[in-house]
Each structure stands twice: as structure tokens, then as C-alpha cells.
CSV table of N, CA and C in Angstrom, one decimal:
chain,number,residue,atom,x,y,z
A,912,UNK,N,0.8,-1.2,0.0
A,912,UNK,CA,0.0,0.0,0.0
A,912,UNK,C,0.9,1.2,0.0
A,913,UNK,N,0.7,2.3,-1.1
A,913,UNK,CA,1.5,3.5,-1.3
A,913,UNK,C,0.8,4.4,0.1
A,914,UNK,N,1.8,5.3,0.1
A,914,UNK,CA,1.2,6.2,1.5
A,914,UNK,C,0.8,7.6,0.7
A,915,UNK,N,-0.1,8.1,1.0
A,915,UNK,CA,-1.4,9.2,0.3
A,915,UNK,C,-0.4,10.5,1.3
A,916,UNK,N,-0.4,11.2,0.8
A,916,UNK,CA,0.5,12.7,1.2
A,916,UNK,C,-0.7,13.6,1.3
A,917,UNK,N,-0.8,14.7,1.6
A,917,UNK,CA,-2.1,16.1,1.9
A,917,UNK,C,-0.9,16.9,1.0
A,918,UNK,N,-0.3,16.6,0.4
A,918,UNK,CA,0.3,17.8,-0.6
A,918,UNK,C,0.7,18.7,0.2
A,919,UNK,N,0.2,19.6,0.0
A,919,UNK,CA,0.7,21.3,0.5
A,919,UNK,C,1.0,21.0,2.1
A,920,UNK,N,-0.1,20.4,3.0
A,920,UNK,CA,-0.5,20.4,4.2
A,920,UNK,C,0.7,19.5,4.7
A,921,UNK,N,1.0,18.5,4.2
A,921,UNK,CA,2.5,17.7,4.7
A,921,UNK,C,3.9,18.8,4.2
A,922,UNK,N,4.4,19.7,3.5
A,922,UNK,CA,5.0,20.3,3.3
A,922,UNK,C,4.7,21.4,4.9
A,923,UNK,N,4.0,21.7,4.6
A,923,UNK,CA,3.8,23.2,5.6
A,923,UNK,C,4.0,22.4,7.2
A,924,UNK,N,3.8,21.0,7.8
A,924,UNK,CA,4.2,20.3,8.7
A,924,UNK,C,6.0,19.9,9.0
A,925,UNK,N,6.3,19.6,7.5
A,925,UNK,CA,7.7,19.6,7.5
A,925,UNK,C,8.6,20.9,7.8
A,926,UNK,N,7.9,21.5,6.9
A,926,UNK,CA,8.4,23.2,7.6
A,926,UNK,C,8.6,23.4,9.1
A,927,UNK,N,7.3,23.3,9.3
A,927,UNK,CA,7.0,23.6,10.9
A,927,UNK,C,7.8,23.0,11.7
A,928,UNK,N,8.2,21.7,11.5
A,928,UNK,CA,9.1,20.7,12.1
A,928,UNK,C,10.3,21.3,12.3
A,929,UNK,N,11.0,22.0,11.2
A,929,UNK,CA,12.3,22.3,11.0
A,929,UNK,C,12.0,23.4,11.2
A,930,UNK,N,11.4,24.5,12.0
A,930,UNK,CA,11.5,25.6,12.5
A,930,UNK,C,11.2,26.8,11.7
A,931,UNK,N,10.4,26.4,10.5
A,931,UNK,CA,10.5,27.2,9.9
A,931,UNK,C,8.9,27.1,9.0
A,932,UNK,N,7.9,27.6,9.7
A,932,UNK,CA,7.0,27.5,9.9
A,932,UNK,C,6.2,28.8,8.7
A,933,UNK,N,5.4,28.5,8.6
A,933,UNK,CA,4.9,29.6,7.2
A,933,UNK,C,3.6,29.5,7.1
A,934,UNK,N,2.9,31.0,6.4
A,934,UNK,CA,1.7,30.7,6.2
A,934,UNK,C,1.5,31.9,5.0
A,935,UNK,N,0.6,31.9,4.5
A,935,UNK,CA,0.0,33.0,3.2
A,935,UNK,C,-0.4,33.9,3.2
A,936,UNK,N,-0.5,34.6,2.5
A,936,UNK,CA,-1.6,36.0,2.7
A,936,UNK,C,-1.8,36.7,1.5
A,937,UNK,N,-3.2,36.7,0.3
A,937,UNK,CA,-3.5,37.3,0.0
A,937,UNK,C,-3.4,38.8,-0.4
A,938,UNK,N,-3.7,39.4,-1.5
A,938,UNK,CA,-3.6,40.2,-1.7
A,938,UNK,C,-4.7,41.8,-1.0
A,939,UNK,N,-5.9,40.9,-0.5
A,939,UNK,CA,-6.0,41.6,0.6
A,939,UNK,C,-6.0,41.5,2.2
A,940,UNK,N,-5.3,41.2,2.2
A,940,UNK,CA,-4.6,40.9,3.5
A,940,UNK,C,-5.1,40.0,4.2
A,941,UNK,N,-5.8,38.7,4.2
A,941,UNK,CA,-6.2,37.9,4.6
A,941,UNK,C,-5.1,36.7,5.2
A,942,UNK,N,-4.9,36.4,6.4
A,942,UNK,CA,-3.7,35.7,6.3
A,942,UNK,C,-4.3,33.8,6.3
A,943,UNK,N,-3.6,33.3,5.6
A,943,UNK,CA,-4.3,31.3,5.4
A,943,UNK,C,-3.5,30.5,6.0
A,944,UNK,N,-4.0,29.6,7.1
A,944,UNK,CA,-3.3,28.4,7.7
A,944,UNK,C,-4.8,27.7,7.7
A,945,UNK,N,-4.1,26.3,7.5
A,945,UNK,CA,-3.0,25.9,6.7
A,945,UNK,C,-3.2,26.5,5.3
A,946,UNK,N,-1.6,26.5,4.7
A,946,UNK,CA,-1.6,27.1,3.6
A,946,UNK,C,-2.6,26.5,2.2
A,947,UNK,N,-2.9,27.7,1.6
A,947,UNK,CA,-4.0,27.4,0.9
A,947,UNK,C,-3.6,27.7,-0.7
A,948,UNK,N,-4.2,27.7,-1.8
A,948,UNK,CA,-3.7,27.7,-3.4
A,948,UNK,C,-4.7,28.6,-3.7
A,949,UNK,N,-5.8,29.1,-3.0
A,949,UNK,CA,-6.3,30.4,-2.9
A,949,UNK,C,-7.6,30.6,-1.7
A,950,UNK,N,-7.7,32.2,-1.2
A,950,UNK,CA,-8.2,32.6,-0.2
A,950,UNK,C,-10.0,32.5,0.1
A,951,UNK,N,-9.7,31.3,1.0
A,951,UNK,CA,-11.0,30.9,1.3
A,951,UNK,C,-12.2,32.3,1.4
A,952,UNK,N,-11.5,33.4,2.0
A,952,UNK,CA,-12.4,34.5,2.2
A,952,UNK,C,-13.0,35.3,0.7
A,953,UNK,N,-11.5,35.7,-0.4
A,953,UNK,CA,-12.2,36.2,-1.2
A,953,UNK,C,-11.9,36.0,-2.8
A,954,UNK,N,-11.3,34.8,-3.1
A,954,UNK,CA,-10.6,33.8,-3.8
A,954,UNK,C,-10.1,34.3,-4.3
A,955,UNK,N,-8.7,35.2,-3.9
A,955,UNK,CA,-7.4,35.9,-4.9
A,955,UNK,C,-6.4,34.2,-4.2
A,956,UNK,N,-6.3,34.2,-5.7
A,956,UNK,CA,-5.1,33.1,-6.0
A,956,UNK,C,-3.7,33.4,-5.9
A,957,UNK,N,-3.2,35.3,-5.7
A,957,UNK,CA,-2.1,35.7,-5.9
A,957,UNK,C,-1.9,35.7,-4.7
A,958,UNK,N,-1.2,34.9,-4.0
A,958,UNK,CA,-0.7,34.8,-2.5
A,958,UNK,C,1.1,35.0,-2.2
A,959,UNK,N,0.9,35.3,-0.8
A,959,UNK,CA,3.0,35.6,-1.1
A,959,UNK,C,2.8,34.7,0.4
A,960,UNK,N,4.2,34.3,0.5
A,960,UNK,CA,4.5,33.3,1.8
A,960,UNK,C,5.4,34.0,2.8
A,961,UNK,N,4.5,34.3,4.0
A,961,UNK,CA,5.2,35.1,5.3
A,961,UNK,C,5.8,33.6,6.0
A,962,UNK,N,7.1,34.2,7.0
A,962,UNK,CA,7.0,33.5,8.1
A,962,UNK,C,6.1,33.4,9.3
A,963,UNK,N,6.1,32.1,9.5
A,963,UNK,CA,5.3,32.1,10.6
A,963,UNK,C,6.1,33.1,12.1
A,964,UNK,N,5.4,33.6,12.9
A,964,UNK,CA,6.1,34.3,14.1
A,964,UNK,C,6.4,33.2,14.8
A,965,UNK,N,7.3,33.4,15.8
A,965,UNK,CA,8.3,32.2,16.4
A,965,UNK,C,7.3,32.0,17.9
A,966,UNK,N,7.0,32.6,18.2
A,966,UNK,CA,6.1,32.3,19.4
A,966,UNK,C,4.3,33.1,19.6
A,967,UNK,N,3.2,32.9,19.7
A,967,UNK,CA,2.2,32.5,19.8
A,967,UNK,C,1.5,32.8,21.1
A,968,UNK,N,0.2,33.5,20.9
A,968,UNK,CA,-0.8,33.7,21.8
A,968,UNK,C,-2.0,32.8,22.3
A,969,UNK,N,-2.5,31.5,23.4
A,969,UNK,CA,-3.1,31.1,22.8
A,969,UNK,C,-5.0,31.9,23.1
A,970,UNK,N,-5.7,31.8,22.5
A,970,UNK,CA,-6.7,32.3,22.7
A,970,UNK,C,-8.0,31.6,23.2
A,971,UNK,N,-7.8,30.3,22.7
A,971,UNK,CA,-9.0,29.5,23.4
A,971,UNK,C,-8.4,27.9,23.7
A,972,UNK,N,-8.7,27.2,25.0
A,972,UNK,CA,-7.9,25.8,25.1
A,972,UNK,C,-9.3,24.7,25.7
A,973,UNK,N,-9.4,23.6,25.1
A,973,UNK,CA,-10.0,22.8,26.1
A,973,UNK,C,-9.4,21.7,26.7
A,974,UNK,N,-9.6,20.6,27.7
A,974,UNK,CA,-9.4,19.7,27.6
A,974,UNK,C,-10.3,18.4,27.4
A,975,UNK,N,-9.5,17.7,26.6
A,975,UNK,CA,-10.3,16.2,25.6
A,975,UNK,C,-9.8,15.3,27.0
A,976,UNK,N,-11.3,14.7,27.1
A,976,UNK,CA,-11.5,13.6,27.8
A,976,UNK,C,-11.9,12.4,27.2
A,977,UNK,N,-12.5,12.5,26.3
A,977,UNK,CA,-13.4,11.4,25.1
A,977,UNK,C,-12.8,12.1,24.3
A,978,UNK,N,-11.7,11.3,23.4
A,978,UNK,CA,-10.8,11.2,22.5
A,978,UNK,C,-11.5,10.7,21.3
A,979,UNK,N,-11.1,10.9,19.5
A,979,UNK,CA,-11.6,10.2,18.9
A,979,UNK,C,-10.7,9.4,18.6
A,980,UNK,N,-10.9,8.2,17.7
A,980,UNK,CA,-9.8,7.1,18.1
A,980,UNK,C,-8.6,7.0,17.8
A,981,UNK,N,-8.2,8.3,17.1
A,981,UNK,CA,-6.9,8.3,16.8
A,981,UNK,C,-5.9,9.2,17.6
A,982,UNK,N,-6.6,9.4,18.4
A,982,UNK,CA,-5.9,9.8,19.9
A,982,UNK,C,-6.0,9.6,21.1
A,983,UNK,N,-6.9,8.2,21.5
A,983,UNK,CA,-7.7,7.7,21.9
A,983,UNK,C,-6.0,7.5,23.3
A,984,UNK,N,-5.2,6.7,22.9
A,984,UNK,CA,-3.9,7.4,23.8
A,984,UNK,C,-3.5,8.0,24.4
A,985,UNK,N,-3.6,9.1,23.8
A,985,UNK,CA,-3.1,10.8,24.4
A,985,UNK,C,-4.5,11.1,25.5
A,986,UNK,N,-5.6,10.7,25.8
A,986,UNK,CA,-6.3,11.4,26.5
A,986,UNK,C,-5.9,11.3,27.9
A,987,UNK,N,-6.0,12.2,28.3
A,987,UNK,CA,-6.8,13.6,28.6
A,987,UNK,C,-5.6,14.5,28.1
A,988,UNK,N,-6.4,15.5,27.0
A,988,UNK,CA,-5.0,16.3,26.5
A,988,UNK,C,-5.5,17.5,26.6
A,989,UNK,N,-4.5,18.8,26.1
A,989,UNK,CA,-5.4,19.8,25.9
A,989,UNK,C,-5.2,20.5,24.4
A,990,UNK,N,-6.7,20.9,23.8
A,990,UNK,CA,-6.1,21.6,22.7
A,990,UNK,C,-6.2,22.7,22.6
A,991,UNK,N,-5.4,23.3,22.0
A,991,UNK,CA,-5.7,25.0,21.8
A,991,UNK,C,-5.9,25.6,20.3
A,992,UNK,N,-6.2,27.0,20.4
A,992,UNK,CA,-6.6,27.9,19.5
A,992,UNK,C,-5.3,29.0,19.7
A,993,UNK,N,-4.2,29.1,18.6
A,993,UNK,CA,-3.4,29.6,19.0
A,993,UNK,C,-2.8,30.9,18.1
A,994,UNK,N,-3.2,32.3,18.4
A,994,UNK,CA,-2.8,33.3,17.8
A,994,UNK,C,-1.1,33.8,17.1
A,995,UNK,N,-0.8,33.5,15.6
A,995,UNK,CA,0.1,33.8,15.6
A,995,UNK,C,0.3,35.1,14.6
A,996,UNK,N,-0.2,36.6,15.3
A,996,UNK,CA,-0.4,37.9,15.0
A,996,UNK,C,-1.2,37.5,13.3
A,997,UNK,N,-2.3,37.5,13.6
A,997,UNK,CA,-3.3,37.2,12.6
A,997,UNK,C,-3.2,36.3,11.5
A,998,UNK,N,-2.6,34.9,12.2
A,998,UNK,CA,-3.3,33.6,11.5
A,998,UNK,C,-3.3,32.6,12.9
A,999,UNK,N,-4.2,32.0,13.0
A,999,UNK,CA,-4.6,31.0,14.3
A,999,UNK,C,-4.0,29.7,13.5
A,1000,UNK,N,-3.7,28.9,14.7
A,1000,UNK,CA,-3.1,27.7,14.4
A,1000,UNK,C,-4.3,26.7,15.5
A,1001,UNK,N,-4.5,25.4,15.1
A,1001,UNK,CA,-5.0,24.7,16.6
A,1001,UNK,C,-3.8,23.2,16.6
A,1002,UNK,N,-4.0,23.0,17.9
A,1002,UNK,CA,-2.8,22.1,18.0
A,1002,UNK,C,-3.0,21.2,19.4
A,1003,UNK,N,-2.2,20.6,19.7
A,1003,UNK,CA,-1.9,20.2,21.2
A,1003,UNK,C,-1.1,20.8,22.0
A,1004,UNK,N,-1.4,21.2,23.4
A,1004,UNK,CA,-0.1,21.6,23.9
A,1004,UNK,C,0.1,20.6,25.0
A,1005,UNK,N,1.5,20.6,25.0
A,1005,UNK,CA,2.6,19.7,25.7
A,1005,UNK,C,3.5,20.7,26.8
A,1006,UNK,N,3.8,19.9,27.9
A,1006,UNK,CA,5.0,20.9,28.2
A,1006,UNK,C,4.4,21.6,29.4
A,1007,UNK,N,3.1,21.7,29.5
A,1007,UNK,CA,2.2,22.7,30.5
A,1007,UNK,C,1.5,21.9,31.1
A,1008,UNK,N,1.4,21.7,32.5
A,1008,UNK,CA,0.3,21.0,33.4
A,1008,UNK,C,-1.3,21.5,32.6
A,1009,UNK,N,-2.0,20.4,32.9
A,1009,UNK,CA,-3.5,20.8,31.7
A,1009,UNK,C,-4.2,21.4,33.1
A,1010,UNK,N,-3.9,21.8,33.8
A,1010,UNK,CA,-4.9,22.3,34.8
A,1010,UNK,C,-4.2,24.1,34.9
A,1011,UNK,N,-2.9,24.3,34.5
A,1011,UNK,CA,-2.4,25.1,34.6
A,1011,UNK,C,-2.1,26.1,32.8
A,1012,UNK,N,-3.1,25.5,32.1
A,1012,UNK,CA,-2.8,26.2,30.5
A,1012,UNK,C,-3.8,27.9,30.8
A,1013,UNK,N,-3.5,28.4,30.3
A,1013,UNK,CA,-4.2,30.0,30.4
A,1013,UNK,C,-4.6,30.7,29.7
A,1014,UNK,N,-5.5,31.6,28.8
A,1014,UNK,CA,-5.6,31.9,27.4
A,1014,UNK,C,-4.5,32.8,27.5
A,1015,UNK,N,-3.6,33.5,27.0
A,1015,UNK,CA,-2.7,34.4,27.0
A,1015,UNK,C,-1.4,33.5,27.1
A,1016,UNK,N,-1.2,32.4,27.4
A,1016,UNK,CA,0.0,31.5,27.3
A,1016,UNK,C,1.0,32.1,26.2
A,1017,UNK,N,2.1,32.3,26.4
A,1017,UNK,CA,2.7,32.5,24.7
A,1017,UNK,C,3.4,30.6,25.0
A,1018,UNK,N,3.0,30.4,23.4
A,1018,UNK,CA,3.6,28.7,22.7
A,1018,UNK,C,4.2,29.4,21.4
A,1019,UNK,N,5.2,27.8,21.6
A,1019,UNK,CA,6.1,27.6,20.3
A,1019,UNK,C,4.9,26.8,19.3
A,1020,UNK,N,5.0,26.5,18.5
A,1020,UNK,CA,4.4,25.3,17.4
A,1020,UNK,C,5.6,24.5,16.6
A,1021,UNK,N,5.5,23.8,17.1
A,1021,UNK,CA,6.1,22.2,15.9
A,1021,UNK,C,5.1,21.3,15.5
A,1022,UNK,N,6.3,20.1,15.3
A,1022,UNK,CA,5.4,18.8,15.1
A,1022,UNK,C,5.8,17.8,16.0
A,1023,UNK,N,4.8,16.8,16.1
A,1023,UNK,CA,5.4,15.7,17.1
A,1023,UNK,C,4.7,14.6,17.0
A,1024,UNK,N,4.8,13.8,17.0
A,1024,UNK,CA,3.8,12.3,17.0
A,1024,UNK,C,2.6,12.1,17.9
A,1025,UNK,N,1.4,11.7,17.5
A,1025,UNK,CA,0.9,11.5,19.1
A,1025,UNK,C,1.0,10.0,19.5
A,1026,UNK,N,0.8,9.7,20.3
A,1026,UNK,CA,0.8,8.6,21.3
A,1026,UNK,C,0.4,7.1,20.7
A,1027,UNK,N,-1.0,7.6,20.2
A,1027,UNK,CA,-1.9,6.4,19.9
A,1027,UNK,C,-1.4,5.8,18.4
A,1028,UNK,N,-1.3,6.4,17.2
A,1028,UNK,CA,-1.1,6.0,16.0
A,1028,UNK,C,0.8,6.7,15.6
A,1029,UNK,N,1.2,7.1,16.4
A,1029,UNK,CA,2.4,8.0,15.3
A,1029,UNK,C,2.3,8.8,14.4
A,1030,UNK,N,0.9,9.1,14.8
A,1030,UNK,CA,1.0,10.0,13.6
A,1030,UNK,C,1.2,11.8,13.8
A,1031,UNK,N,1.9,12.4,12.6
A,1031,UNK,CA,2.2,13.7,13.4
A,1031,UNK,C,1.0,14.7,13.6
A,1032,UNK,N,1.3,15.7,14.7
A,1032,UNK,CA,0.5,16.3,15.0
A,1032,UNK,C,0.7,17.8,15.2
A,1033,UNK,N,0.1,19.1,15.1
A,1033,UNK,CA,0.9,20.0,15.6
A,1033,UNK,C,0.8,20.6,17.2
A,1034,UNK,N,2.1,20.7,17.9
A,1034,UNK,CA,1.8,20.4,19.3
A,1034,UNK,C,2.7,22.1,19.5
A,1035,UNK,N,1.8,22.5,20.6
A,1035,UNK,CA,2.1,23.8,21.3
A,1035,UNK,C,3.0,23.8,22.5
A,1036,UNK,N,4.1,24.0,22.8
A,1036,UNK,CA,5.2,24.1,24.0
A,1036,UNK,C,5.4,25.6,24.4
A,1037,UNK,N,5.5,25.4,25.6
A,1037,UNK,CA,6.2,27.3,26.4
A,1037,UNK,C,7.0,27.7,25.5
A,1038,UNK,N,6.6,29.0,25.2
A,1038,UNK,CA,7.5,30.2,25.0
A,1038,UNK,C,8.8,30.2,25.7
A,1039,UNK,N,10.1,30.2,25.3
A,1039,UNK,CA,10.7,30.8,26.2
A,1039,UNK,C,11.1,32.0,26.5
């Protein structure tokens, strides 16, 4: 069995992996994560590629008790909604007690495996 790629979306993971993390933006200023081939908001196809900012606001977090089954492992996790000066990422965060995450957190973003399948994921760590 050949392994099925997400195109653009496995590229912008490898990025992120290697620190070097990126997202789009439109010609009118719309910024796209995950990166897109044109802007869900107002479909200009002429897009330029920013870096992603190195560290992250988060703005909304919950914690997963009832997992779906491909993380069915990792539970009890927490996910977040994570501002990186106007494009949001969502992710896992690691690294932070889940009773002690806070909206305002500043996180890094990579990638990392999760628990249950190996498969990658994008996971949120402290700012330092």
C-alpha cells in the first residue's frame, strides 16, 4: 500500500518541524493556515508566503476527555486555538500541566507524534 500525502499540508508540517514554519496572505490581507492555493475568504489566487512568528498567543484551550480514536492514547489532552499575530493555528499543547494552561500563554508550534497512531501532529510548548 502507497502512503497518500495532503500535498501542501504535509509540506507546511515539515516546515514547521524544522522551525521554519509559514503561512499566506492574500492580496488583501487575509492571512491562510493551513496554507492554501487560494483565499477561502475572497478567492485571490495571488498569494506571497510570510514566516510564521516564532512564538504564539493562545486564545482559546479545552481539555479532551473522550478522544476520537486516533488519539484515543493521548487522552486527557489539551487543545488549543493559537494566535500567531493574525493567522490562528490549533494544536496540542505539551510541556504545560493541563490544569495550569491559560488563554494568554505565549507557545512555540512544531510537530510531534501522538501517542496512539504515530501520527504527526501540531503540538504547542512554552514560549521561552
Amino acid at each position: 500500500m502507497t502512503d497518500v500525502t495532503n500535498g501542501e499540508y504535509d509540506a507546511f508540517l515539515e516546515a514547521l518541524a524544522a522551525g521554519e514554519g509559514y503561512y499566506r496572505v492574500c492580496e488583501n490581507g487575509h492571512g491562510l493556515l493551513p496554507p492554501r492555493r487560494a483565499c477561502p475568504h475572497c478567492g485571490d489566487r495571488n498569494l506571497t508566503e510570510r514566516d510564521l512568528p516564532s512564538a504564539g498567543e493562545i486564545v482559546t484551550h479545552t481539555t479532551v476527555s473522550v478522544p476520537t480514536p486516533q488519539f484515543e492514547d493521548d487522552a486527557p489532552y489539551v487543545t488549543a486555538v493559537v494566535d500567531f499575530g493574525g493567522v490562528r493555528l490549533t494544536g496540542v499543547v505539551r510541556g504545560i500541566d493541563q490544569t495550569a494552561v491559560e488563554i494568554g500563554d505565549r507557545v512555540t508550534a512544531t510537530v510531534e507524534s501522538n501517542e496512539t497512531d504515530g501520527e504527526r501532529t501540531i503540538v504547542f510548548r512554552p514560549a521561552e
